[in-house]
């Protein structure tokens, strides 16, 4: 209930006034640009791991040329959005909770209130908007590097024909799969920012309280990502069959 009220207050301030550029640009850089290395490394290795794990099973059925369809479909629909969100929760969510928790412990948030600036409008709204806007781009980066790394490893190390690799991928991976993954990532980013800022705002006293807030931010964000992935995946599947009933 408190998290819901916290989110409603944040949305209210977002509708009243958006943050200024000098406030949100450093947060955009911190969340977006500085998260790129870990996102690219994670996406690259996931693409190669999928190739390694799937090759033996497909080779037993003489279907190894269809490995590309499985790798790319799994990346853009599930693993790309989920892993990008988990990396963002671990790197950015914990940092936001620790930063806001430290401000709560050192009474900087109370000082903002005393100076006439609402802390949710000044501290929470820019972080929420940054996560909300940037996680789709980070997801696309993770998808892209995962697809490239999976293709390179499959063709160069496993000996799969490049033409058949992309031919089967084109048959199974459509714009719907890509858009559904990006759509889910938007909700993941919103959940990460909301949970992290809420835990930071309600941090306990002392270093122990700040550490606990950072840990809770990651754990709760991870649970929220998995729950949202299940709910949104179910809804998107139903929507797909409503739009294209002949696909059943």
JSON list of C-alpha atoms in Angstrom, two decimals:
[
{"chain": "A", "resi": 1, "resn": "UNK", "atom": "CA", "xyz": [0.00, 0.00, 0.00]},
{"chain": "A", "resi": 2, "resn": "UNK", "atom": "CA", "xyz": [2.78, 2.43, 0.84]},
{"chain": "A", "resi": 3, "resn": "UNK", "atom": "CA", "xyz": [4.52, 1.60, -2.44]},
{"chain": "A", "resi": 4, "resn": "UNK", "atom": "CA", "xyz": [1.29, 2.32, -4.33]},
{"chain": "A", "resi": 5, "resn": "UNK", "atom": "CA", "xyz": [0.85, 5.70, -2.62]},
{"chain": "A", "resi": 6, "resn": "UNK", "atom": "CA", "xyz": [4.50, 6.49, -3.28]},
{"chain": "A", "resi": 7, "resn": "UNK", "atom": "CA", "xyz": [4.02, 5.73, -6.97]},
{"chain": "A", "resi": 8, "resn": "UNK", "atom": "CA", "xyz": [0.86, 7.83, -7.19]},
{"chain": "A", "resi": 9, "resn": "UNK", "atom": "CA", "xyz": [2.60, 10.82, -5.60]},
{"chain": "A", "resi": 10, "resn": "UNK", "atom": "CA", "xyz": [5.44, 10.42, -8.08]},
{"chain": "A", "resi": 11, "resn": "UNK", "atom": "CA", "xyz": [3.03, 10.29, -11.04]},
{"chain": "A", "resi": 12, "resn": "UNK", "atom": "CA", "xyz": [1.25, 13.37, -9.71]},
{"chain": "A", "resi": 13, "resn": "UNK", "atom": "CA", "xyz": [4.47, 15.37, -9.62]},
{"chain": "A", "resi": 14, "resn": "UNK", "atom": "CA", "xyz": [5.41, 14.06, -13.07]},
{"chain": "A", "resi": 15, "resn": "UNK", "atom": "CA", "xyz": [2.16, 15.44, -14.48]},
{"chain": "A", "resi": 16, "resn": "UNK", "atom": "CA", "xyz": [2.61, 18.78, -12.73]},
{"chain": "A", "resi": 17, "resn": "UNK", "atom": "CA", "xyz": [6.15, 19.50, -13.88]},
{"chain": "A", "resi": 18, "resn": "UNK", "atom": "CA", "xyz": [8.87, 17.55, -15.65]},
{"chain": "A", "resi": 19, "resn": "UNK", "atom": "CA", "xyz": [12.46, 17.81, -14.37]},
{"chain": "A", "resi": 20, "resn": "UNK", "atom": "CA", "xyz": [14.84, 20.32, -15.90]},
{"chain": "A", "resi": 21, "resn": "UNK", "atom": "CA", "xyz": [17.57, 19.28, -18.28]},
{"chain": "A", "resi": 22, "resn": "UNK", "atom": "CA", "xyz": [20.44, 20.01, -15.91]},
{"chain": "A", "resi": 23, "resn": "UNK", "atom": "CA", "xyz": [18.85, 17.64, -13.39]},
{"chain": "A", "resi": 24, "resn": "UNK", "atom": "CA", "xyz": [17.98, 14.70, -15.65]},
{"chain": "A", "resi": 25, "resn": "UNK", "atom": "CA", "xyz": [20.97, 14.66, -18.05]},
{"chain": "A", "resi": 26, "resn": "UNK", "atom": "CA", "xyz": [23.52, 13.42, -15.48]},
{"chain": "A", "resi": 27, "resn": "UNK", "atom": "CA", "xyz": [21.07, 10.70, -14.42]},
{"chain": "A", "resi": 28, "resn": "UNK", "atom": "CA", "xyz": [20.53, 9.68, -18.04]},
{"chain": "A", "resi": 29, "resn": "UNK", "atom": "CA", "xyz": [24.29, 9.40, -18.49]},
{"chain": "A", "resi": 30, "resn": "UNK", "atom": "CA", "xyz": [24.70, 7.38, -15.30]},
{"chain": "A", "resi": 31, "resn": "UNK", "atom": "CA", "xyz": [21.89, 4.96, -16.06]},
{"chain": "A", "resi": 32, "resn": "UNK", "atom": "CA", "xyz": [22.31, 4.68, -19.82]},
{"chain": "A", "resi": 33, "resn": "UNK", "atom": "CA", "xyz": [25.88, 5.22, -20.95]},
{"chain": "A", "resi": 34, "resn": "UNK", "atom": "CA", "xyz": [27.60, 3.76, -17.89]},
{"chain": "A", "resi": 35, "resn": "UNK", "atom": "CA", "xyz": [25.40, 0.65, -18.04]},
{"chain": "A", "resi": 36, "resn": "UNK", "atom": "CA", "xyz": [26.34, -0.16, -21.64]},
{"chain": "A", "resi": 37, "resn": "UNK", "atom": "CA", "xyz": [29.52, -2.22, -20.90]},
{"chain": "A", "resi": 38, "resn": "UNK", "atom": "CA", "xyz": [27.82, -4.67, -18.53]},
{"chain": "A", "resi": 39, "resn": "UNK", "atom": "CA", "xyz": [24.77, -4.91, -20.83]},
{"chain": "A", "resi": 40, "resn": "UNK", "atom": "CA", "xyz": [26.91, -5.65, -23.89]},
{"chain": "A", "resi": 41, "resn": "UNK", "atom": "CA", "xyz": [29.07, -8.20, -22.06]},
{"chain": "A", "resi": 42, "resn": "UNK", "atom": "CA", "xyz": [26.01, -9.98, -20.67]},
{"chain": "A", "resi": 43, "resn": "UNK", "atom": "CA", "xyz": [24.21, -10.04, -24.02]},
{"chain": "A", "resi": 44, "resn": "UNK", "atom": "CA", "xyz": [27.27, -11.30, -25.85]},
{"chain": "A", "resi": 45, "resn": "UNK", "atom": "CA", "xyz": [27.88, -14.22, -23.53]},
{"chain": "A", "resi": 46, "resn": "UNK", "atom": "CA", "xyz": [24.20, -15.16, -23.41]},
{"chain": "A", "resi": 47, "resn": "UNK", "atom": "CA", "xyz": [24.13, -15.50, -27.19]},
{"chain": "A", "resi": 48, "resn": "UNK", "atom": "CA", "xyz": [27.15, -17.81, -27.12]},
{"chain": "A", "resi": 49, "resn": "UNK", "atom": "CA", "xyz": [25.83, -19.83, -24.18]},
{"chain": "A", "resi": 50, "resn": "UNK", "atom": "CA", "xyz": [22.54, -20.45, -26.00]},
{"chain": "A", "resi": 51, "resn": "UNK", "atom": "CA", "xyz": [24.51, -21.65, -29.02]},
{"chain": "A", "resi": 52, "resn": "UNK", "atom": "CA", "xyz": [26.61, -24.04, -26.93]},
{"chain": "A", "resi": 53, "resn": "UNK", "atom": "CA", "xyz": [23.69, -25.46, -24.96]},
{"chain": "A", "resi": 54, "resn": "UNK", "atom": "CA", "xyz": [21.34, -25.83, -27.91]},
{"chain": "A", "resi": 55, "resn": "UNK", "atom": "CA", "xyz": [23.73, -27.25, -30.50]},
{"chain": "A", "resi": 56, "resn": "UNK", "atom": "CA", "xyz": [24.00, -30.79, -29.07]},
{"chain": "A", "resi": 57, "resn": "UNK", "atom": "CA", "xyz": [20.25, -31.25, -28.82]},
{"chain": "A", "resi": 58, "resn": "UNK", "atom": "CA", "xyz": [19.63, -29.97, -32.34]},
{"chain": "A", "resi": 59, "resn": "UNK", "atom": "CA", "xyz": [22.51, -32.00, -33.76]},
{"chain": "A", "resi": 60, "resn": "UNK", "atom": "CA", "xyz": [20.92, -35.20, -32.41]},
{"chain": "A", "resi": 61, "resn": "UNK", "atom": "CA", "xyz": [17.85, -34.43, -34.53]},
{"chain": "A", "resi": 62, "resn": "UNK", "atom": "CA", "xyz": [19.87, -33.19, -37.55]},
{"chain": "A", "resi": 63, "resn": "UNK", "atom": "CA", "xyz": [18.28, -29.75, -37.11]},
{"chain": "A", "resi": 64, "resn": "UNK", "atom": "CA", "xyz": [21.37, -27.72, -36.22]},
{"chain": "A", "resi": 65, "resn": "UNK", "atom": "CA", "xyz": [20.69, -25.25, -39.06]},
{"chain": "A", "resi": 66, "resn": "UNK", "atom": "CA", "xyz": [17.62, -24.06, -37.10]},
{"chain": "A", "resi": 67, "resn": "UNK", "atom": "CA", "xyz": [19.72, -23.12, -34.10]},
{"chain": "A", "resi": 68, "resn": "UNK", "atom": "CA", "xyz": [19.66, -19.47, -35.14]},
{"chain": "A", "resi": 69, "resn": "UNK", "atom": "CA", "xyz": [15.88, -19.30, -34.87]},
{"chain": "A", "resi": 70, "resn": "UNK", "atom": "CA", "xyz": [15.96, -20.61, -31.28]},
{"chain": "A", "resi": 71, "resn": "UNK", "atom": "CA", "xyz": [18.81, -18.31, -30.20]},
{"chain": "A", "resi": 72, "resn": "UNK", "atom": "CA", "xyz": [17.35, -15.16, -31.70]},
{"chain": "A", "resi": 73, "resn": "UNK", "atom": "CA", "xyz": [13.77, -15.88, -30.66]},
{"chain": "A", "resi": 74, "resn": "UNK", "atom": "CA", "xyz": [14.80, -16.61, -27.07]},
{"chain": "A", "resi": 75, "resn": "UNK", "atom": "CA", "xyz": [16.94, -13.47, -26.94]},
{"chain": "A", "resi": 76, "resn": "UNK", "atom": "CA", "xyz": [14.48, -10.92, -28.26]},
{"chain": "A", "resi": 77, "resn": "UNK", "atom": "CA", "xyz": [11.42, -12.37, -26.52]},
{"chain": "A", "resi": 78, "resn": "UNK", "atom": "CA", "xyz": [12.69, -13.36, -23.07]},
{"chain": "A", "resi": 79, "resn": "UNK", "atom": "CA", "xyz": [16.36, -13.36, -22.14]},
{"chain": "A", "resi": 80, "resn": "UNK", "atom": "CA", "xyz": [17.27, -9.98, -23.63]},
{"chain": "A", "resi": 81, "resn": "UNK", "atom": "CA", "xyz": [14.64, -7.94, -21.74]},
{"chain": "A", "resi": 82, "resn": "UNK", "atom": "CA", "xyz": [14.91, -9.96, -18.51]},
{"chain": "A", "resi": 83, "resn": "UNK", "atom": "CA", "xyz": [18.72, -9.99, -18.29]},
{"chain": "A", "resi": 84, "resn": "UNK", "atom": "CA", "xyz": [18.99, -6.32, -19.24]},
{"chain": "A", "resi": 85, "resn": "UNK", "atom": "CA", "xyz": [16.51, -5.51, -16.48]},
{"chain": "A", "resi": 86, "resn": "UNK", "atom": "CA", "xyz": [18.35, -7.69, -13.95]},
{"chain": "A", "resi": 87, "resn": "UNK", "atom": "CA", "xyz": [21.67, -6.01, -14.78]},
{"chain": "A", "resi": 88, "resn": "UNK", "atom": "CA", "xyz": [19.99, -2.61, -14.46]},
{"chain": "A", "resi": 89, "resn": "UNK", "atom": "CA", "xyz": [18.48, -3.60, -11.11]},
{"chain": "A", "resi": 90, "resn": "UNK", "atom": "CA", "xyz": [21.85, -4.78, -9.82]},
{"chain": "A", "resi": 91, "resn": "UNK", "atom": "CA", "xyz": [23.87, -1.85, -11.05]},
{"chain": "A", "resi": 92, "resn": "UNK", "atom": "CA", "xyz": [21.43, 1.08, -11.05]},
{"chain": "A", "resi": 93, "resn": "UNK", "atom": "CA", "xyz": [18.65, 0.04, -8.66]},
{"chain": "A", "resi": 94, "resn": "UNK", "atom": "CA", "xyz": [20.98, -0.73, -5.79]},
{"chain": "A", "resi": 95, "resn": "UNK", "atom": "CA", "xyz": [22.95, 2.46, -6.41]},
{"chain": "A", "resi": 96, "resn": "UNK", "atom": "CA", "xyz": [19.80, 4.60, -6.39]},
{"chain": "A", "resi": 97, "resn": "UNK", "atom": "CA", "xyz": [18.56, 2.99, -3.18]},
{"chain": "A", "resi": 98, "resn": "UNK", "atom": "CA", "xyz": [21.94, 3.49, -1.49]},
{"chain": "A", "resi": 99, "resn": "UNK", "atom": "CA", "xyz": [22.19, 7.09, -2.68]},
{"chain": "A", "resi": 100, "resn": "UNK", "atom": "CA", "xyz": [18.70, 8.05, -1.53]},
{"chain": "A", "resi": 101, "resn": "UNK", "atom": "CA", "xyz": [19.16, 6.06, 1.69]},
{"chain": "A", "resi": 102, "resn": "UNK", "atom": "CA", "xyz": [22.32, 7.99, 2.47]},
{"chain": "A", "resi": 103, "resn": "UNK", "atom": "CA", "xyz": [20.46, 11.24, 1.80]},
{"chain": "A", "resi": 104, "resn": "UNK", "atom": "CA", "xyz": [17.73, 10.09, 4.18]},
{"chain": "A", "resi": 105, "resn": "UNK", "atom": "CA", "xyz": [20.20, 9.14, 6.93]},
{"chain": "A", "resi": 106, "resn": "UNK", "atom": "CA", "xyz": [22.17, 12.39, 6.61]},
{"chain": "A", "resi": 107, "resn": "UNK", "atom": "CA", "xyz": [18.89, 14.40, 6.57]},
{"chain": "A", "resi": 108, "resn": "UNK", "atom": "CA", "xyz": [19.50, 15.86, 3.11]},
{"chain": "A", "resi": 109, "resn": "UNK", "atom": "CA", "xyz": [15.95, 14.92, 2.09]},
{"chain": "A", "resi": 110, "resn": "UNK", "atom": "CA", "xyz": [14.62, 16.82, 5.12]},
{"chain": "A", "resi": 111, "resn": "UNK", "atom": "CA", "xyz": [16.78, 19.78, 4.11]},
{"chain": "A", "resi": 112, "resn": "UNK", "atom": "CA", "xyz": [15.24, 19.78, 0.61]},
{"chain": "A", "resi": 113, "resn": "UNK", "atom": "CA", "xyz": [11.78, 19.87, 2.16]},
{"chain": "A", "resi": 114, "resn": "UNK", "atom": "CA", "xyz": [12.80, 22.75, 4.44]},
{"chain": "A", "resi": 115, "resn": "UNK", "atom": "CA", "xyz": [14.09, 24.70, 1.43]},
{"chain": "A", "resi": 116, "resn": "UNK", "atom": "CA", "xyz": [10.73, 24.35, -0.34]},
{"chain": "A", "resi": 117, "resn": "UNK", "atom": "CA", "xyz": [11.69, 21.66, -2.90]},
{"chain": "A", "resi": 118, "resn": "UNK", "atom": "CA", "xyz": [9.59, 18.53, -2.86]},
{"chain": "A", "resi": 119, "resn": "UNK", "atom": "CA", "xyz": [11.99, 15.56, -2.62]},
{"chain": "A", "resi": 120, "resn": "UNK", "atom": "CA", "xyz": [9.86, 13.23, -4.76]},
{"chain": "A", "resi": 121, "resn": "UNK", "atom": "CA", "xyz": [9.70, 15.77, -7.58]},
{"chain": "A", "resi": 122, "resn": "UNK", "atom": "CA", "xyz": [13.40, 16.56, -7.37]},
{"chain": "A", "resi": 123, "resn": "UNK", "atom": "CA", "xyz": [14.89, 13.12, -6.61]},
{"chain": "A", "resi": 124, "resn": "UNK", "atom": "CA", "xyz": [12.46, 10.41, -7.72]},
{"chain": "A", "resi": 125, "resn": "UNK", "atom": "CA", "xyz": [10.88, 11.71, -10.92]},
{"chain": "A", "resi": 126, "resn": "UNK", "atom": "CA", "xyz": [14.19, 12.15, -12.85]},
{"chain": "A", "resi": 127, "resn": "UNK", "atom": "CA", "xyz": [15.38, 8.66, -11.88]},
{"chain": "A", "resi": 128, "resn": "UNK", "atom": "CA", "xyz": [12.05, 7.09, -12.82]},
{"chain": "A", "resi": 129, "resn": "UNK", "atom": "CA", "xyz": [11.99, 8.81, -16.21]},
{"chain": "A", "resi": 130, "resn": "UNK", "atom": "CA", "xyz": [15.59, 7.82, -16.93]},
{"chain": "A", "resi": 131, "resn": "UNK", "atom": "CA", "xyz": [14.94, 4.13, -16.22]},
{"chain": "A", "resi": 132, "resn": "UNK", "atom": "CA", "xyz": [11.61, 4.23, -18.04]},
{"chain": "A", "resi": 133, "resn": "UNK", "atom": "CA", "xyz": [13.10, 5.74, -21.20]},
{"chain": "A", "resi": 134, "resn": "UNK", "atom": "CA", "xyz": [16.49, 4.05, -21.38]},
{"chain": "A", "resi": 135, "resn": "UNK", "atom": "CA", "xyz": [15.80, 0.39, -20.59]},
{"chain": "A", "resi": 136, "resn": "UNK", "atom": "CA", "xyz": [14.18, -0.24, -24.03]},
{"chain": "A", "resi": 137, "resn": "UNK", "atom": "CA", "xyz": [17.37, 1.03, -25.68]},
{"chain": "A", "resi": 138, "resn": "UNK", "atom": "CA", "xyz": [19.55, -1.07, -23.38]},
{"chain": "A", "resi": 139, "resn": "UNK", "atom": "CA", "xyz": [17.37, -4.09, -24.18]},
{"chain": "A", "resi": 140, "resn": "UNK", "atom": "CA", "xyz": [17.87, -3.55, -27.91]},
{"chain": "A", "resi": 141, "resn": "UNK", "atom": "CA", "xyz": [21.62, -3.30, -27.38]},
{"chain": "A", "resi": 142, "resn": "UNK", "atom": "CA", "xyz": [21.58, -6.59, -25.43]},
{"chain": "A", "resi": 143, "resn": "UNK", "atom": "CA", "xyz": [19.48, -8.24, -28.14]},
{"chain": "A", "resi": 144, "resn": "UNK", "atom": "CA", "xyz": [21.76, -7.00, -30.90]},
{"chain": "A", "resi": 145, "resn": "UNK", "atom": "CA", "xyz": [25.05, -8.07, -29.36]},
{"chain": "A", "resi": 146, "resn": "UNK", "atom": "CA", "xyz": [23.55, -11.41, -28.32]},
{"chain": "A", "resi": 147, "resn": "UNK", "atom": "CA", "xyz": [22.34, -12.10, -31.87]},
{"chain": "A", "resi": 148, "resn": "UNK", "atom": "CA", "xyz": [25.72, -11.18, -33.35]},
{"chain": "A", "resi": 149, "resn": "UNK", "atom": "CA", "xyz": [27.74, -13.22, -30.84]},
{"chain": "A", "resi": 150, "resn": "UNK", "atom": "CA", "xyz": [25.45, -16.23, -31.28]},
{"chain": "A", "resi": 151, "resn": "UNK", "atom": "CA", "xyz": [25.80, -16.02, -35.06]},
{"chain": "A", "resi": 152, "resn": "UNK", "atom": "CA", "xyz": [29.59, -15.66, -34.98]},
{"chain": "A", "resi": 153, "resn": "UNK", "atom": "CA", "xyz": [30.04, -18.57, -32.56]},
{"chain": "A", "resi": 154, "resn": "UNK", "atom": "CA", "xyz": [27.56, -20.81, -34.41]},
{"chain": "A", "resi": 155, "resn": "UNK", "atom": "CA", "xyz": [29.10, -20.25, -37.83]},
{"chain": "A", "resi": 156, "resn": "UNK", "atom": "CA", "xyz": [32.77, -20.07, -36.90]},
{"chain": "A", "resi": 157, "resn": "UNK", "atom": "CA", "xyz": [33.03, -22.54, -34.01]},
{"chain": "A", "resi": 158, "resn": "UNK", "atom": "CA", "xyz": [30.12, -24.93, -34.62]},
{"chain": "A", "resi": 159, "resn": "UNK", "atom": "CA", "xyz": [30.27, -24.94, -38.42]},
{"chain": "A", "resi": 160, "resn": "UNK", "atom": "CA", "xyz": [26.64, -24.01, -39.11]},
{"chain": "A", "resi": 161, "resn": "UNK", "atom": "CA", "xyz": [25.93, -22.57, -42.53]},
{"chain": "A", "resi": 162, "resn": "UNK", "atom": "CA", "xyz": [25.40, -18.82, -42.27]},
{"chain": "A", "resi": 163, "resn": "UNK", "atom": "CA", "xyz": [22.68, -18.68, -44.93]},
{"chain": "A", "resi": 164, "resn": "UNK", "atom": "CA", "xyz": [20.50, -21.31, -43.25]},
{"chain": "A", "resi": 165, "resn": "UNK", "atom": "CA", "xyz": [21.16, -19.72, -39.86]},
{"chain": "A", "resi": 166, "resn": "UNK", "atom": "CA", "xyz": [19.62, -16.41, -40.96]},
{"chain": "A", "resi": 167, "resn": "UNK", "atom": "CA", "xyz": [17.00, -18.03, -43.19]},
{"chain": "A", "resi": 168, "resn": "UNK", "atom": "CA", "xyz": [15.40, -19.93, -40.32]},
{"chain": "A", "resi": 169, "resn": "UNK", "atom": "CA", "xyz": [15.76, -16.92, -38.03]},
{"chain": "A", "resi": 170, "resn": "UNK", "atom": "CA", "xyz": [13.81, -14.78, -40.47]},
{"chain": "A", "resi": 171, "resn": "UNK", "atom": "CA", "xyz": [11.02, -17.36, -40.59]},
{"chain": "A", "resi": 172, "resn": "UNK", "atom": "CA", "xyz": [10.46, -17.49, -36.82]},
{"chain": "A", "resi": 173, "resn": "UNK", "atom": "CA", "xyz": [11.56, -14.09, -35.48]},
{"chain": "A", "resi": 174, "resn": "UNK", "atom": "CA", "xyz": [9.06, -11.40, -36.44]},
{"chain": "A", "resi": 175, "resn": "UNK", "atom": "CA", "xyz": [8.47, -7.81, -35.46]},
{"chain": "A", "resi": 176, "resn": "UNK", "atom": "CA", "xyz": [5.91, -9.01, -32.91]},
{"chain": "A", "resi": 177, "resn": "UNK", "atom": "CA", "xyz": [8.56, -10.86, -30.89]},
{"chain": "A", "resi": 178, "resn": "UNK", "atom": "CA", "xyz": [10.92, -7.88, -30.93]},
{"chain": "A", "resi": 179, "resn": "UNK", "atom": "CA", "xyz": [8.20, -5.40, -29.97]},
{"chain": "A", "resi": 180, "resn": "UNK", "atom": "CA", "xyz": [6.84, -7.65, -27.22]},
{"chain": "A", "resi": 181, "resn": "UNK", "atom": "CA", "xyz": [10.29, -7.87, -25.63]},
{"chain": "A", "resi": 182, "resn": "UNK", "atom": "CA", "xyz": [10.75, -4.10, -25.76]},
{"chain": "A", "resi": 183, "resn": "UNK", "atom": "CA", "xyz": [7.22, -3.59, -24.43]},
{"chain": "A", "resi": 184, "resn": "UNK", "atom": "CA", "xyz": [7.94, -5.75, -21.40]},
{"chain": "A", "resi": 185, "resn": "UNK", "atom": "CA", "xyz": [11.22, -3.93, -20.75]},
{"chain": "A", "resi": 186, "resn": "UNK", "atom": "CA", "xyz": [9.37, -0.64, -20.26]},
{"chain": "A", "resi": 187, "resn": "UNK", "atom": "CA", "xyz": [7.47, -2.12, -17.32]},
{"chain": "A", "resi": 188, "resn": "UNK", "atom": "CA", "xyz": [10.66, -3.66, -15.96]},
{"chain": "A", "resi": 189, "resn": "UNK", "atom": "CA", "xyz": [12.38, -0.26, -15.93]},
{"chain": "A", "resi": 190, "resn": "UNK", "atom": "CA", "xyz": [9.43, 1.40, -14.22]},
{"chain": "A", "resi": 191, "resn": "UNK", "atom": "CA", "xyz": [9.33, -1.31, -11.54]},
{"chain": "A", "resi": 192, "resn": "UNK", "atom": "CA", "xyz": [13.09, -1.06, -10.89]},
{"chain": "A", "resi": 193, "resn": "UNK", "atom": "CA", "xyz": [13.01, 2.72, -10.46]},
{"chain": "A", "resi": 194, "resn": "UNK", "atom": "CA", "xyz": [9.89, 2.71, -8.30]},
{"chain": "A", "resi": 195, "resn": "UNK", "atom": "CA", "xyz": [11.10, -0.06, -5.97]},
{"chain": "A", "resi": 196, "resn": "UNK", "atom": "CA", "xyz": [14.64, 1.32, -5.66]},
{"chain": "A", "resi": 197, "resn": "UNK", "atom": "CA", "xyz": [13.51, 4.87, -4.90]},
{"chain": "A", "resi": 198, "resn": "UNK", "atom": "CA", "xyz": [10.91, 3.64, -2.41]},
{"chain": "A", "resi": 199, "resn": "UNK", "atom": "CA", "xyz": [13.44, 1.54, -0.51]},
{"chain": "A", "resi": 200, "resn": "UNK", "atom": "CA", "xyz": [15.92, 4.41, -0.50]},
{"chain": "A", "resi": 201, "resn": "UNK", "atom": "CA", "xyz": [13.34, 6.87, 0.79]},
{"chain": "A", "resi": 202, "resn": "UNK", "atom": "CA", "xyz": [12.41, 4.50, 3.60]},
{"chain": "A", "resi": 203, "resn": "UNK", "atom": "CA", "xyz": [15.93, 3.49, 4.54]},
{"chain": "A", "resi": 204, "resn": "UNK", "atom": "CA", "xyz": [16.72, 2.64, 8.14]},
{"chain": "A", "resi": 205, "resn": "UNK", "atom": "CA", "xyz": [19.20, 4.56, 10.25]},
{"chain": "A", "resi": 206, "resn": "UNK", "atom": "CA", "xyz": [22.93, 4.15, 9.90]},
{"chain": "A", "resi": 207, "resn": "UNK", "atom": "CA", "xyz": [25.14, 2.22, 7.49]},
{"chain": "A", "resi": 208, "resn": "UNK", "atom": "CA", "xyz": [23.22, -0.97, 8.21]},
{"chain": "A", "resi": 209, "resn": "UNK", "atom": "CA", "xyz": [19.96, 0.62, 7.10]},
{"chain": "A", "resi": 210, "resn": "UNK", "atom": "CA", "xyz": [21.48, 1.91, 3.86]},
{"chain": "A", "resi": 211, "resn": "UNK", "atom": "CA", "xyz": [22.97, -1.49, 3.06]},
{"chain": "A", "resi": 212, "resn": "UNK", "atom": "CA", "xyz": [19.68, -3.21, 3.79]},
{"chain": "A", "resi": 213, "resn": "UNK", "atom": "CA", "xyz": [17.83, -0.74, 1.54]},
{"chain": "A", "resi": 214, "resn": "UNK", "atom": "CA", "xyz": [20.23, -1.44, -1.35]},
{"chain": "A", "resi": 215, "resn": "UNK", "atom": "CA", "xyz": [19.86, -5.20, -0.90]},
{"chain": "A", "resi": 216, "resn": "UNK", "atom": "CA", "xyz": [16.07, -5.02, -0.68]},
{"chain": "A", "resi": 217, "resn": "UNK", "atom": "CA", "xyz": [15.97, -2.82, -3.80]},
{"chain": "A", "resi": 218, "resn": "UNK", "atom": "CA", "xyz": [17.70, -5.50, -5.88]},
{"chain": "A", "resi": 219, "resn": "UNK", "atom": "CA", "xyz": [15.82, -8.46, -4.41]},
{"chain": "A", "resi": 220, "resn": "UNK", "atom": "CA", "xyz": [12.37, -6.85, -4.70]},
{"chain": "A", "resi": 221, "resn": "UNK", "atom": "CA", "xyz": [13.17, -5.57, -8.19]},
{"chain": "A", "resi": 222, "resn": "UNK", "atom": "CA", "xyz": [14.23, -9.06, -9.28]},
{"chain": "A", "resi": 223, "resn": "UNK", "atom": "CA", "xyz": [11.01, -10.58, -7.96]},
{"chain": "A", "resi": 224, "resn": "UNK", "atom": "CA", "xyz": [8.98, -7.83, -9.65]},
{"chain": "A", "resi": 225, "resn": "UNK", "atom": "CA", "xyz": [10.77, -8.47, -12.96]},
{"chain": "A", "resi": 226, "resn": "UNK", "atom": "CA", "xyz": [9.93, -12.19, -12.86]},
{"chain": "A", "resi": 227, "resn": "UNK", "atom": "CA", "xyz": [6.31, -11.55, -11.85]},
{"chain": "A", "resi": 228, "resn": "UNK", "atom": "CA", "xyz": [5.83, -8.92, -14.55]},
{"chain": "A", "resi": 229, "resn": "UNK", "atom": "CA", "xyz": [7.47, -11.17, -17.12]},
{"chain": "A", "resi": 230, "resn": "UNK", "atom": "CA", "xyz": [4.96, -13.91, -16.37]},
{"chain": "A", "resi": 231, "resn": "UNK", "atom": "CA", "xyz": [1.91, -11.62, -16.36]},
{"chain": "A", "resi": 232, "resn": "UNK", "atom": "CA", "xyz": [2.91, -9.64, -19.45]},
{"chain": "A", "resi": 233, "resn": "UNK", "atom": "CA", "xyz": [3.96, -12.78, -21.31]},
{"chain": "A", "resi": 234, "resn": "UNK", "atom": "CA", "xyz": [0.55, -14.32, -20.70]},
{"chain": "A", "resi": 235, "resn": "UNK", "atom": "CA", "xyz": [-1.28, -11.16, -21.80]},
{"chain": "A", "resi": 236, "resn": "UNK", "atom": "CA", "xyz": [0.85, -10.76, -24.92]},
{"chain": "A", "resi": 237, "resn": "UNK", "atom": "CA", "xyz": [0.25, -14.38, -25.88]},
{"chain": "A", "resi": 238, "resn": "UNK", "atom": "CA", "xyz": [-3.51, -13.88, -25.57]},
{"chain": "A", "resi": 239, "resn": "UNK", "atom": "CA", "xyz": [-3.27, -10.67, -27.59]},
{"chain": "A", "resi": 240, "resn": "UNK", "atom": "CA", "xyz": [-1.30, -12.47, -30.30]},
{"chain": "A", "resi": 241, "resn": "UNK", "atom": "CA", "xyz": [-4.00, -15.13, -30.73]},
{"chain": "A", "resi": 242, "resn": "UNK", "atom": "CA", "xyz": [-6.72, -12.48, -30.72]},
{"chain": "A", "resi": 243, "resn": "UNK", "atom": "CA", "xyz": [-4.99, -10.55, -33.50]},
{"chain": "A", "resi": 244, "resn": "UNK", "atom": "CA", "xyz": [-4.00, -13.62, -35.51]},
{"chain": "A", "resi": 245, "resn": "UNK", "atom": "CA", "xyz": [-6.53, -16.36, -34.63]},
{"chain": "A", "resi": 246, "resn": "UNK", "atom": "CA", "xyz": [-5.29, -18.58, -37.49]},
{"chain": "A", "resi": 247, "resn": "UNK", "atom": "CA", "xyz": [-1.93, -18.96, -35.71]},
{"chain": "A", "resi": 248, "resn": "UNK", "atom": "CA", "xyz": [-3.51, -21.28, -33.11]}
]
